[in-house]
Short mmCIF file of C-alpha atoms in Angstrom, two decimals:
data_model
loop_
_atom_site.label_atom_id
_atom_site.label_comp_id
_atom_site.label_asym_id
_atom_site.label_seq_id
_atom_site.Cartn_x
_atom_site.Cartn_y
_atom_site.Cartn_z
CA MET A 1495 25.13 -74.43 30.75
CA LEU A 1496 21.46 -75.06 30.88
CA LEU A 1497 21.68 -78.22 28.97
CA SER A 1498 24.50 -79.64 31.08
CA LYS A 1499 22.54 -79.15 34.41
CA THR A 1500 19.28 -80.59 33.01
CA MET A 1501 21.10 -83.75 32.03
CA ARG A 1502 21.65 -84.53 35.66
CA ARG A 1503 17.80 -85.47 35.84
CA HIS A 1504 16.20 -88.64 35.12
CA PRO A 1505 16.91 -90.27 31.60
CA ARG A 1506 13.41 -89.85 30.60
CA ASP A 1507 13.28 -86.15 31.23
CA ASN A 1508 16.56 -85.78 29.43
CA LYS A 1509 15.02 -87.36 26.34
CA ASP A 1510 12.06 -84.74 26.37
CA ILE A 1511 14.71 -81.77 26.91
CA CYS A 1512 16.69 -82.98 23.95
CA SER A 1513 13.60 -83.59 21.71
CA THR A 1514 12.52 -80.00 22.77
CA PHE A 1515 15.94 -78.52 21.87
CA HIS A 1516 15.71 -80.30 18.56
CA ASN A 1517 12.21 -78.86 17.81
CA PHE A 1518 13.45 -75.38 18.59
CA ARG A 1519 16.39 -75.73 16.15
CA GLN A 1520 13.96 -76.83 13.48
CA ILE A 1521 11.79 -73.79 14.16
CA TYR A 1522 14.87 -71.42 13.84
CA VAL A 1523 16.04 -73.12 10.48
CA THR A 1524 12.61 -72.88 8.96
CA LEU A 1525 12.22 -69.22 9.97
CA VAL A 1526 15.67 -68.66 8.46
CA ASP A 1527 14.78 -70.35 5.30
CA VAL A 1528 11.30 -68.23 5.02
CA LYS A 1529 13.53 -65.09 5.60
CA THR A 1530 15.62 -66.11 2.76
CA SER A 1531 12.71 -66.73 0.55
CA TRP A 1532 11.16 -63.41 1.66
CA GLN A 1533 14.32 -61.58 0.45
CA THR A 1534 14.29 -63.29 -2.98
CA ILE A 1535 10.56 -62.45 -3.39
CA SER A 1536 11.05 -58.89 -2.27
CA GLN A 1537 13.64 -58.40 -4.60
CA GLY A 1538 11.46 -59.44 -7.45
CA LEU A 1539 8.41 -57.39 -6.44
CA SER A 1540 10.89 -54.36 -6.17
CA LEU A 1541 10.40 -53.90 -9.88
CA SER A 1542 6.59 -53.17 -9.78
CA VAL A 1543 6.22 -50.96 -6.83
CA ILE A 1544 4.17 -48.19 -8.15
CA ASP A 1545 1.28 -46.41 -6.34
CA TYR A 1546 -1.07 -45.06 -8.92
CA ASP A 1547 -2.46 -42.69 -6.39
CA GLU A 1548 0.57 -40.85 -6.58
CA VAL A 1549 0.49 -41.14 -10.39
CA ALA A 1550 -2.93 -39.42 -10.24
CA GLU A 1551 -1.69 -36.83 -7.93
CA CYS A 1552 1.22 -35.97 -10.35
CA GLN A 1553 -0.97 -35.69 -13.20
CA GLU A 1554 -2.98 -32.88 -11.82
CA SER A 1555 0.32 -30.63 -12.03
CA ASP A 1556 1.51 -32.19 -15.37
CA GLU A 1557 2.23 -29.45 -17.90
CA GLU A 1558 2.22 -31.70 -20.80
CA LEU A 1559 -1.10 -33.12 -19.93
CA LYS A 1560 -2.74 -29.78 -19.53
CA GLN A 1561 -1.42 -29.07 -22.91
CA LEU A 1562 -2.94 -31.97 -24.45
CA LEU A 1563 -6.19 -31.42 -22.80
CA LYS A 1564 -6.30 -28.15 -24.34
CA THR A 1565 -5.28 -29.11 -27.85
CA PRO A 1566 -7.34 -31.60 -29.74
CA LYS A 1567 -5.23 -34.69 -30.46
CA ALA A 1568 -5.33 -38.30 -31.52
CA LEU A 1569 -5.80 -39.31 -27.91
CA ILE A 1570 -9.04 -39.53 -26.15
CA LEU A 1571 -8.22 -38.63 -22.66
CA LYS A 1572 -10.82 -39.65 -19.88
CA ARG A 1573 -10.86 -39.80 -16.15
CA TYR A 1574 -11.08 -43.24 -14.64
CA PRO A 1575 -11.80 -43.45 -10.91
CA LEU A 1576 -9.35 -45.36 -8.45
CA PRO A 1577 -10.55 -47.31 -5.50
CA SER A 1578 -9.21 -44.36 -3.14
CA GLY A 1579 -11.39 -41.90 -4.69
CA ARG A 1580 -8.96 -40.15 -6.96
CA SER A 1581 -9.09 -40.21 -10.87
CA LEU A 1582 -6.51 -41.20 -13.37
CA TRP A 1583 -6.41 -39.65 -16.85
CA CYS A 1584 -6.04 -42.61 -19.37
CA ASP A 1585 -6.20 -42.64 -23.24
CA SER A 1586 -9.17 -44.79 -24.62
CA ALA A 1587 -8.59 -44.27 -28.16
CA ALA A 1588 -6.54 -47.55 -28.55
CA LYS A 1589 -7.84 -51.03 -27.99
CA ASN A 1590 -6.41 -50.96 -24.55
CA ILE A 1591 -6.92 -48.34 -21.99
CA ARG A 1592 -3.44 -46.47 -21.33
CA PRO A 1593 -2.64 -44.42 -18.34
CA PHE A 1594 -0.94 -41.04 -19.17
CA VAL A 1595 2.42 -41.26 -17.44
CA PRO A 1596 3.81 -38.05 -15.76
CA LYS A 1597 7.68 -37.29 -16.12
CA MET A 1598 8.89 -38.47 -12.85
CA PHE A 1599 7.11 -42.04 -13.41
CA ARG A 1600 8.07 -42.90 -17.03
CA PHE A 1601 11.62 -44.41 -16.20
CA ARG A 1602 10.21 -46.55 -13.41
CA PHE A 1603 7.27 -47.76 -15.71
CA PHE A 1604 9.93 -48.43 -18.32
CA GLN A 1605 12.10 -50.39 -15.80
CA ASN A 1606 9.07 -52.63 -14.78
CA ILE A 1607 8.62 -53.76 -18.47
CA HIS A 1608 12.25 -53.95 -19.68
CA GLU A 1609 13.90 -55.41 -16.74
CA LEU A 1610 11.87 -58.60 -16.68
CA ALA A 1611 13.45 -60.30 -19.69
CA HIS A 1612 15.49 -57.33 -21.12
CA PRO A 1613 13.87 -57.51 -24.70
CA GLY A 1614 15.13 -55.53 -27.68
CA VAL A 1615 14.16 -51.96 -28.77
CA ARG A 1616 11.26 -52.90 -30.87
CA ALA A 1617 9.85 -55.26 -28.61
CA THR A 1618 10.24 -52.90 -25.59
CA VAL A 1619 8.67 -49.94 -27.55
CA LYS A 1620 5.77 -52.05 -28.59
CA GLN A 1621 5.02 -53.32 -24.94
CA MET A 1622 5.32 -50.01 -23.49
CA THR A 1623 3.09 -48.26 -26.26
CA GLU A 1624 0.35 -50.65 -25.61
CA LYS A 1625 0.15 -50.26 -21.92
CA TYR A 1626 1.04 -46.43 -21.42
CA VAL A 1627 0.96 -43.10 -23.24
CA TRP A 1628 3.01 -40.11 -23.10
CA PRO A 1629 4.53 -37.48 -25.58
CA SER A 1630 7.80 -38.87 -27.16
CA ILE A 1631 7.37 -42.36 -25.64
CA ASN A 1632 8.77 -44.09 -28.62
CA ASP A 1633 12.07 -41.91 -28.40
CA ASP A 1634 12.37 -42.16 -24.67
CA VAL A 1635 11.90 -46.09 -24.63
CA ARG A 1636 14.35 -46.55 -27.54
CA LYS A 1637 16.82 -44.33 -25.88
CA TRP A 1638 16.44 -45.91 -22.51
CA THR A 1639 16.56 -49.46 -23.85
CA GLN A 1640 19.74 -48.50 -26.03
CA ALA A 1641 21.38 -47.50 -22.86
CA CYS A 1642 20.54 -50.68 -20.69
CA ILE A 1643 23.90 -51.64 -19.24
CA GLY A 1644 22.71 -55.26 -18.84
CA CYS A 1645 21.71 -55.49 -22.36
CA GLN A 1646 24.87 -53.93 -23.64
CA ARG A 1647 27.17 -56.47 -21.70
CA SER A 1648 25.26 -59.44 -22.66
CA LYS A 1649 23.91 -59.17 -26.14
CA VAL A 1650 26.12 -59.39 -29.14
CA ASN A 1651 24.81 -57.67 -32.23
CA LYS A 1652 27.77 -57.28 -34.71
CA HIS A 1653 31.35 -57.53 -33.91
CA THR A 1654 33.88 -54.72 -34.92
CA LYS A 1655 36.23 -55.79 -37.91
CA SER A 1656 38.72 -52.88 -38.55
CA PRO A 1657 40.65 -52.63 -41.75
CA ILE A 1658 43.88 -54.52 -41.68
CA GLY A 1659 46.71 -52.29 -40.49
CA THR A 1660 50.28 -52.02 -41.88
CA PHE A 1661 53.62 -52.00 -39.87
CA VAL A 1662 56.38 -49.69 -40.31
CA GLU A 1663 58.69 -51.84 -42.43
CA ALA A 1664 61.84 -52.48 -40.58
CA ASP A 1665 64.79 -50.98 -42.82
CA ASP A 1666 67.62 -53.24 -41.59
CA ARG A 1667 68.32 -56.81 -40.43
CA PHE A 1668 67.72 -57.54 -36.85
CA SER A 1669 66.51 -54.11 -36.09
CA VAL A 1670 62.99 -55.25 -34.95
CA VAL A 1671 62.31 -58.66 -33.30
CA HIS A 1672 59.29 -60.40 -32.07
CA ILE A 1673 59.48 -62.58 -29.12
CA ASP A 1674 56.91 -64.99 -27.65
CA ILE A 1675 56.45 -68.36 -25.72
CA VAL A 1676 54.91 -71.58 -26.82
CA GLY A 1677 53.65 -73.85 -24.37
CA PRO A 1678 53.03 -75.86 -22.06
CA LEU A 1679 54.15 -78.62 -24.55
CA PRO A 1680 54.48 -82.31 -23.75
CA PRO A 1681 57.60 -82.95 -21.63
CA SER A 1682 60.65 -83.69 -23.71
CA ASP A 1683 64.12 -83.99 -22.12
CA GLY A 1684 62.93 -81.98 -19.43
CA TYR A 1685 61.66 -79.03 -21.46
CA THR A 1686 57.97 -78.07 -21.67
CA TYR A 1687 58.23 -74.51 -23.24
CA LEU A 1688 59.58 -73.12 -26.40
CA LEU A 1689 60.96 -69.33 -26.67
CA THR A 1690 60.41 -68.19 -30.11
CA MET A 1691 62.21 -65.24 -31.63
CA ILE A 1692 61.97 -63.94 -35.25
CA ASP A 1693 63.41 -60.74 -37.14
CA ARG A 1694 60.77 -58.99 -38.87
CA PHE A 1695 63.07 -57.76 -41.96
CA SER A 1696 64.56 -61.27 -42.89
CA SER A 1697 62.03 -63.32 -41.05
CA TRP A 1698 65.33 -65.53 -39.62
CA MET A 1699 63.90 -67.41 -36.49
CA GLU A 1700 65.22 -68.99 -33.31
CA ALA A 1701 63.23 -71.41 -31.13
CA VAL A 1702 64.77 -72.39 -28.01
CA PRO A 1703 63.49 -74.95 -25.65
CA ILE A 1704 63.10 -73.73 -21.91
CA VAL A 1705 62.16 -75.43 -18.63
CA ASP A 1706 59.96 -72.69 -17.34
CA ILE A 1707 58.68 -69.42 -18.09
CA LYS A 1708 60.06 -67.42 -15.25
CA ALA A 1709 61.37 -63.82 -16.19
CA GLU A 1710 64.93 -64.83 -15.31
CA THR A 1711 64.88 -67.80 -17.65
CA VAL A 1712 63.55 -65.91 -20.43
CA ALA A 1713 65.83 -63.14 -20.13
CA LYS A 1714 68.87 -65.35 -19.83
CA THR A 1715 67.86 -67.47 -22.88
CA PHE A 1716 67.09 -64.37 -24.99
CA PHE A 1717 70.48 -62.93 -24.32
CA SER A 1718 72.64 -65.97 -24.88
CA GLN A 1719 70.67 -67.19 -27.89
CA TRP A 1720 69.79 -64.04 -29.85
CA ILE A 1721 71.58 -61.04 -28.66
CA SER A 1722 75.01 -62.96 -28.21
CA ARG A 1723 74.61 -63.80 -31.93
CA TYR A 1724 72.94 -61.04 -33.61
CA GLY A 1725 73.86 -58.21 -31.28
CA ALA A 1726 71.23 -55.64 -29.60
CA HIS A 1727 68.53 -54.74 -31.88
CA THR A 1728 66.33 -51.44 -31.68
CA HIS A 1729 62.73 -52.71 -30.99
CA LEU A 1730 61.53 -55.70 -29.31
CA VAL A 1731 57.88 -56.71 -29.85
CA SER A 1732 55.98 -59.16 -27.18
CA ASP A 1733 52.66 -59.61 -25.92
CA ARG A 1734 51.56 -58.95 -22.57
CA GLY A 1735 52.87 -61.58 -20.74
CA ARG A 1736 54.14 -61.28 -17.02
CA GLN A 1737 57.58 -62.51 -18.15
CA PHE A 1738 57.88 -59.58 -20.69
CA GLN A 1739 56.29 -57.07 -18.51
CA SER A 1740 58.29 -57.83 -15.28
CA CYS A 1741 60.86 -55.23 -13.84
CA LEU A 1742 63.78 -57.66 -14.56
CA PHE A 1743 62.96 -58.03 -18.30
CA ARG A 1744 62.56 -54.33 -18.60
CA LYS A 1745 65.69 -53.49 -16.88
CA HIS A 1746 67.48 -56.08 -19.19
CA ALA A 1747 66.02 -54.40 -22.23
CA GLU A 1748 67.16 -50.79 -21.10
CA LEU A 1749 70.61 -52.21 -20.38
CA CYS A 1750 70.81 -53.52 -23.88
CA GLY A 1751 69.38 -50.20 -25.36
CA ILE A 1752 66.27 -51.91 -26.59
CA ASN A 1753 62.56 -50.25 -27.07
CA LEU A 1754 60.30 -52.74 -25.62
CA ARG A 1755 56.72 -52.66 -26.94
CA HIS A 1756 53.66 -54.66 -26.17
CA THR A 1757 50.73 -55.69 -28.24
CA THR A 1758 47.33 -55.26 -27.07
CA PRO A 1759 45.81 -58.02 -25.25
CA TYR A 1760 43.60 -60.84 -26.77
CA HIS A 1761 44.56 -59.71 -30.21
CA PRO A 1762 47.06 -62.06 -31.72
CA GLN A 1763 46.99 -60.34 -35.15
CA SER A 1764 49.15 -57.51 -34.06
CA HIS A 1765 51.73 -60.20 -33.11
CA GLY A 1766 51.16 -62.11 -36.44
CA LYS A 1767 54.88 -62.55 -37.41
CA VAL A 1768 55.59 -64.90 -34.52
CA GLU A 1769 52.10 -66.19 -34.23
CA ARG A 1770 52.40 -67.62 -37.94
CA LEU A 1771 55.92 -69.01 -36.91
CA HIS A 1772 54.16 -71.00 -34.16
CA ARG A 1773 51.64 -72.51 -36.52
CA THR A 1774 54.38 -73.51 -38.91
CA LEU A 1775 56.70 -74.97 -36.41
CA LYS A 1776 53.74 -76.94 -34.70
CA THR A 1777 52.72 -78.27 -38.02
CA ALA A 1778 56.07 -79.42 -39.08
CA VAL A 1779 56.94 -81.02 -35.66
CA LYS A 1780 53.69 -83.09 -35.77
CA ALA A 1781 54.41 -84.23 -39.13
CA HIS A 1782 57.27 -86.06 -37.91
CA ASN A 1783 55.35 -87.94 -35.46
CA SER A 1784 58.22 -88.24 -32.89
CA PRO A 1785 57.76 -88.49 -29.33
CA LYS A 1786 60.37 -86.16 -28.34
CA TRP A 1787 59.76 -82.79 -30.07
CA THR A 1788 63.16 -81.30 -28.75
CA GLU A 1789 64.95 -83.84 -31.18
CA THR A 1790 62.77 -82.78 -34.09
CA LEU A 1791 63.09 -79.18 -33.58
CA PRO A 1792 66.63 -78.54 -34.92
CA ILE A 1793 65.63 -80.37 -38.17
CA VAL A 1794 62.75 -78.38 -38.63
CA LEU A 1795 64.53 -75.09 -38.11
CA LEU A 1796 67.17 -76.09 -40.72
CA GLY A 1797 64.35 -76.79 -43.31
CA LEU A 1798 62.54 -73.39 -42.64
CA ARG A 1799 65.86 -71.47 -42.95
CA ALA A 1800 66.52 -73.26 -46.18
CA ALA A 1801 63.01 -73.11 -47.93
CA ILE A 1802 62.64 -70.67 -50.69
CA ARG A 1803 59.88 -68.01 -50.02
CA GLU A 1804 57.54 -67.08 -52.74
CA ASP A 1805 57.27 -63.41 -52.05
CA ILE A 1806 61.11 -62.76 -52.26
CA ASP A 1807 62.21 -65.90 -54.29
CA ALA A 1808 64.86 -66.59 -51.83
CA SER A 1809 65.52 -68.40 -48.69
CA LEU A 1810 65.98 -66.94 -45.11
CA ALA A 1811 69.70 -67.82 -45.32
CA HIS A 1812 70.09 -65.67 -48.44
CA MET A 1813 68.76 -62.78 -46.45
CA VAL A 1814 71.13 -63.29 -43.60
CA PHE A 1815 74.29 -64.80 -45.13
CA GLY A 1816 73.99 -64.02 -48.69
CA LYS A 1817 74.08 -67.59 -49.82
CA PRO A 1818 71.97 -70.84 -49.39
CA LEU A 1819 72.45 -73.32 -46.76
CA ARG A 1820 74.13 -76.55 -47.59
CA LEU A 1821 71.71 -79.18 -46.85
CA PRO A 1822 72.41 -82.94 -46.10
CA GLY A 1823 70.79 -84.08 -49.37
CA ASP A 1824 72.76 -81.92 -51.53
CA PHE A 1825 74.81 -83.87 -54.20
CA PHE A 1826 76.76 -81.12 -56.07
CA HIS A 1827 78.64 -78.42 -54.41
CA ALA A 1828 78.74 -74.87 -55.65
CA SER A 1829 82.15 -74.16 -57.44
CA ALA A 1830 84.41 -72.34 -55.20
CA THR A 1831 85.98 -69.04 -56.65
CA GLU A 1832 89.00 -67.21 -55.12
CA VAL A 1833 87.83 -63.92 -53.82
CA ASP A 1834 89.61 -61.51 -51.85
CA PRO A 1835 88.19 -61.20 -48.27
CA ALA A 1836 88.12 -57.29 -48.58
CA THR A 1837 86.40 -57.66 -52.03
CA PHE A 1838 83.85 -60.20 -50.76
CA THR A 1839 83.04 -58.02 -47.71
CA TYR A 1840 82.46 -55.10 -49.77
CA THR A 1841 80.37 -56.63 -52.26
CA LEU A 1842 78.35 -58.47 -49.73
CA GLN A 1843 77.61 -55.25 -47.65
CA LYS A 1844 76.56 -53.36 -50.67
CA SER A 1845 74.09 -56.13 -51.95
CA LEU A 1846 72.74 -56.33 -48.53
CA GLU A 1847 72.19 -52.54 -48.60
CA MET A 1848 70.19 -52.63 -51.58
CA LEU A 1849 67.74 -55.09 -49.97
CA LYS A 1850 64.30 -53.40 -49.42
CA PRO A 1851 61.42 -55.02 -47.40
CA VAL A 1852 58.73 -56.56 -49.62
CA GLU A 1853 54.97 -56.12 -48.43
CA THR A 1854 53.36 -59.52 -48.15
CA PRO A 1855 50.20 -59.33 -50.20
CA HIS A 1856 46.80 -60.46 -48.52
CA LYS A 1857 45.34 -63.28 -50.50
CA THR A 1858 41.85 -63.12 -48.92
CA ALA A 1859 39.30 -60.05 -48.66
CA ARG A 1860 38.43 -59.14 -45.18
CA SER A 1861 34.79 -57.71 -44.60
CA VAL A 1862 34.99 -54.42 -42.56
CA PHE A 1863 32.78 -53.12 -39.96
CA VAL A 1864 33.56 -50.20 -37.72
CA HIS A 1865 30.43 -48.71 -35.85
CA LYS A 1866 30.23 -44.95 -36.56
CA ASP A 1867 29.50 -44.32 -32.82
CA LEU A 1868 33.07 -45.41 -32.00
CA ALA A 1869 34.44 -42.36 -33.31
CA VAL A 1870 32.36 -39.99 -30.82
CA CYS A 1871 31.32 -42.23 -27.86
CA SER A 1872 32.62 -41.27 -24.45
CA HIS A 1873 32.47 -44.99 -23.15
CA VAL A 1874 33.05 -48.45 -24.67
CA PHE A 1875 32.32 -52.06 -23.78
CA VAL A 1876 35.23 -54.60 -24.24
CA ARG A 1877 34.47 -58.09 -25.73
CA VAL A 1878 35.45 -60.90 -23.32
CA ASP A 1879 37.80 -63.23 -25.65
CA ARG A 1880 38.93 -65.61 -22.73
CA VAL A 1881 37.12 -68.93 -22.21
CA LYS A 1882 33.88 -67.63 -20.35
CA LYS A 1883 32.36 -69.40 -17.48
CA PRO A 1884 28.60 -70.45 -18.09
CA LEU A 1885 26.22 -67.32 -18.02
CA GLU A 1886 29.18 -64.86 -18.15
CA PRO A 1887 28.22 -61.66 -20.06
CA ALA A 1888 29.82 -61.24 -23.47
CA TYR A 1889 31.29 -57.77 -22.67
CA GLU A 1890 32.90 -55.90 -19.80
CA GLY A 1891 32.49 -52.14 -19.16
CA PRO A 1892 31.70 -49.66 -19.81
CA TYR A 1893 35.03 -47.97 -19.59
CA LYS A 1894 35.96 -44.42 -20.38
CA VAL A 1895 37.81 -43.57 -23.55
CA LEU A 1896 41.00 -41.63 -22.96
CA LYS A 1897 42.60 -41.72 -26.43
CA ARG A 1898 41.61 -42.85 -29.85
CA GLU A 1899 43.92 -44.48 -32.67
CA ASP A 1900 43.32 -46.07 -35.73
CA LYS A 1901 43.79 -49.72 -34.38
CA TYR A 1902 43.54 -49.35 -30.77
CA PHE A 1903 41.88 -47.23 -27.94
CA VAL A 1904 43.35 -46.32 -24.54
CA LEU A 1905 40.84 -47.10 -21.79
CA GLN A 1906 40.60 -46.10 -18.16
CA ILE A 1907 40.13 -49.56 -16.56
CA LYS A 1908 40.07 -49.16 -12.67
CA SER A 1909 43.28 -47.07 -11.98
CA LYS A 1910 45.13 -48.07 -15.18
CA GLN A 1911 45.54 -46.98 -18.87
CA VAL A 1912 45.03 -49.89 -20.97
CA SER A 1913 45.43 -50.11 -24.75
CA ILE A 1914 42.65 -52.31 -26.43
CA SER A 1915 42.33 -53.33 -29.97
CA VAL A 1916 39.34 -51.56 -31.77
CA ASP A 1917 38.09 -54.97 -32.89
CA ARG A 1918 37.23 -55.81 -29.23
CA LEU A 1919 35.24 -52.69 -28.62
CA LYS A 1920 31.69 -51.67 -29.38
CA PRO A 1921 30.23 -48.24 -28.43
CA GLY A 1922 28.72 -47.79 -25.12
CA TYR A 1923 25.43 -45.63 -24.49
CA ILE A 1924 25.31 -43.95 -21.15
CA LEU A 1925 22.36 -41.75 -20.02
CA ALA A 1926 23.32 -38.57 -18.02
CA PRO A 1927 21.13 -38.49 -14.93
CA THR A 1928 18.36 -36.12 -14.68
CA GLU A 1929 16.08 -35.35 -11.91
CA ASP A 1930 13.17 -37.04 -13.95
CA GLU A 1931 15.08 -39.91 -15.29
CA LYS A 1932 16.73 -41.14 -11.81
CA PRO A 1933 15.86 -44.69 -10.92
CA GLN A 1934 13.84 -45.30 -7.96
CA LYS A 1935 15.32 -48.01 -5.66
CA GLU A 1936 12.69 -49.49 -3.61
CA THR A 1937 13.25 -50.70 0.09
CA PHE A 1938 11.40 -53.22 2.09
CA SER A 1939 10.85 -53.50 5.87
CA SER A 1940 11.53 -56.51 7.84
CA PRO A 1941 9.34 -59.44 7.27
CA PRO A 1942 6.63 -60.36 9.95
CA PHE A 1943 8.91 -62.85 11.73
CA ALA A 1944 11.40 -59.88 12.66
CA GLY A 1945 14.49 -60.82 14.84
CA PHE A 1946 16.51 -62.82 12.43
CA GLY A 1947 18.29 -59.85 10.60
CA SER A 1948 18.04 -56.12 10.11
CA GLU A 1949 16.45 -54.27 7.40
CA ASP A 1950 19.83 -54.05 5.73
CA ASP A 1951 19.82 -57.90 5.13
CA VAL A 1952 16.68 -57.56 2.82
CA PRO A 1953 17.81 -56.73 -0.66
CA SER A 1954 16.26 -53.95 -2.64
CA SER A 1955 16.06 -53.44 -6.45
CA PRO A 1956 19.35 -52.90 -8.07
CA PRO A 1957 19.81 -49.43 -9.44
CA PHE A 1958 19.72 -49.10 -13.30
CA ALA A 1959 23.46 -48.71 -14.49
CA GLY A 1960 24.42 -45.28 -15.72
CA PHE A 1961 22.10 -43.54 -13.26
CA SER A 1962 22.29 -42.53 -9.47
CA SER A 1963 20.11 -44.31 -7.21
CA GLN A 1964 17.37 -42.41 -4.96
CA GLU A 1965 15.52 -43.92 -1.80
CA THR A 1966 11.79 -43.73 -2.08
CA SER A 1967 8.84 -45.40 -0.41
CA ALA A 1968 6.07 -46.73 -2.62
CA GLY A 1969 3.13 -48.98 -2.59
CA VAL A 1970 1.83 -51.80 -4.67
CA VAL A 1971 -1.76 -51.84 -6.18
CA MET A 1972 -2.93 -55.38 -5.49
CA LYS A 1973 -5.68 -57.44 -7.20
CA ASN A 1974 -8.06 -56.43 -4.27
CA SER A 1975 -7.57 -52.70 -5.13
CA LYS A 1976 -5.79 -52.06 -1.84
CA SER A 1977 -2.49 -50.28 -1.50
CA VAL A 1978 -0.34 -52.53 0.47
CA ARG A 1979 2.92 -51.21 2.15
CA PHE A 1980 5.75 -53.57 3.00
#
């Protein structure tokens, strides 16, 4: 309104007014930028807000210091005057003069050193012992460094590698089936995905092209291409894809009397039966070098079903039909013998009943490493196995352990209970909060140009994870030896 009224004046006056408003706008932007810079600087200074006058005052009532003064030790404790008139007890036995730190300030001193660059245990202990002194300083610093949540999330020491587990072998054909999805693949005849199914006992496989991976499409294809041919099986193993965890797919499994099982996330080893099939299928299809994989797939499946397996010295067709498949390249035919259908059925049934699962030997040795603290820790960190963003931590957590098994843990993640493979876990070290070890979260008042935000807009130092924060006010001892309050 003010600007519209002033525009009715002389053009030269309007020009001056516009220039004045432009200058006001620049001043406002400059003040906002300075305020933002103040917030950034204050956040960094929050790590070093310690008033040595308060430290000296606490030293007077510190029982550990009194005991050290009574008993001759390797420490040479002397009083050093402060500009305020107080005196600070320090150790002068070492090369550097080291102040004695009372209990309530020890964790704050540790934060100032460690949270700058988050060095390791030995580096942090060395820095702390060179600057400060108190009884059990090595144990305290080692414990606090080991329990640093930021370090535990970001640093990778040694991955867990548990011993290879064993499946409970299926006792009959088509009793346990693995199912999975491959894709997206290059479009071929309108199909971009592949639904794969494999029987754990006989390794008989089916691979069906599908146009999408909706739960309805997957359920219909599974019923029409597998259950309609081989019947309803006892168990169905899948990963944690949304299609297999959907209500539609679960209802479909319940209707057929199938027990649906899900593997742990980001752990394809537990789904290795079908994952190995994917590798074989892709290799064979690529070897054909055909632009349409849908035309090559039936030929590849025929070859895989007719191939002789080394572990059982038979083909998949032998396991399912009792005889090999006749391939297009066969020259001689097996001599036909007249057998009574009833006798043939009885003989085939008895032969198949005698089949026993053969355990596949592991050709390569696997180095095993399982941290001993995984058996007793209350919390764990979970390795991020997805494609990470730049500067994203390597681990997530800590998460509470609800149940332990040999190959997986059940964790409390938000409001859900999630099973995670032990190979993705590492023990979490969490310190119980005590009155002496609670971190002090510093606060800052408004900058000199107040009026562009409240005190809540100015960030304070983040609390150290694993502890509850506590609001305090403290000062900073500057180079001119004056205690400055912000």
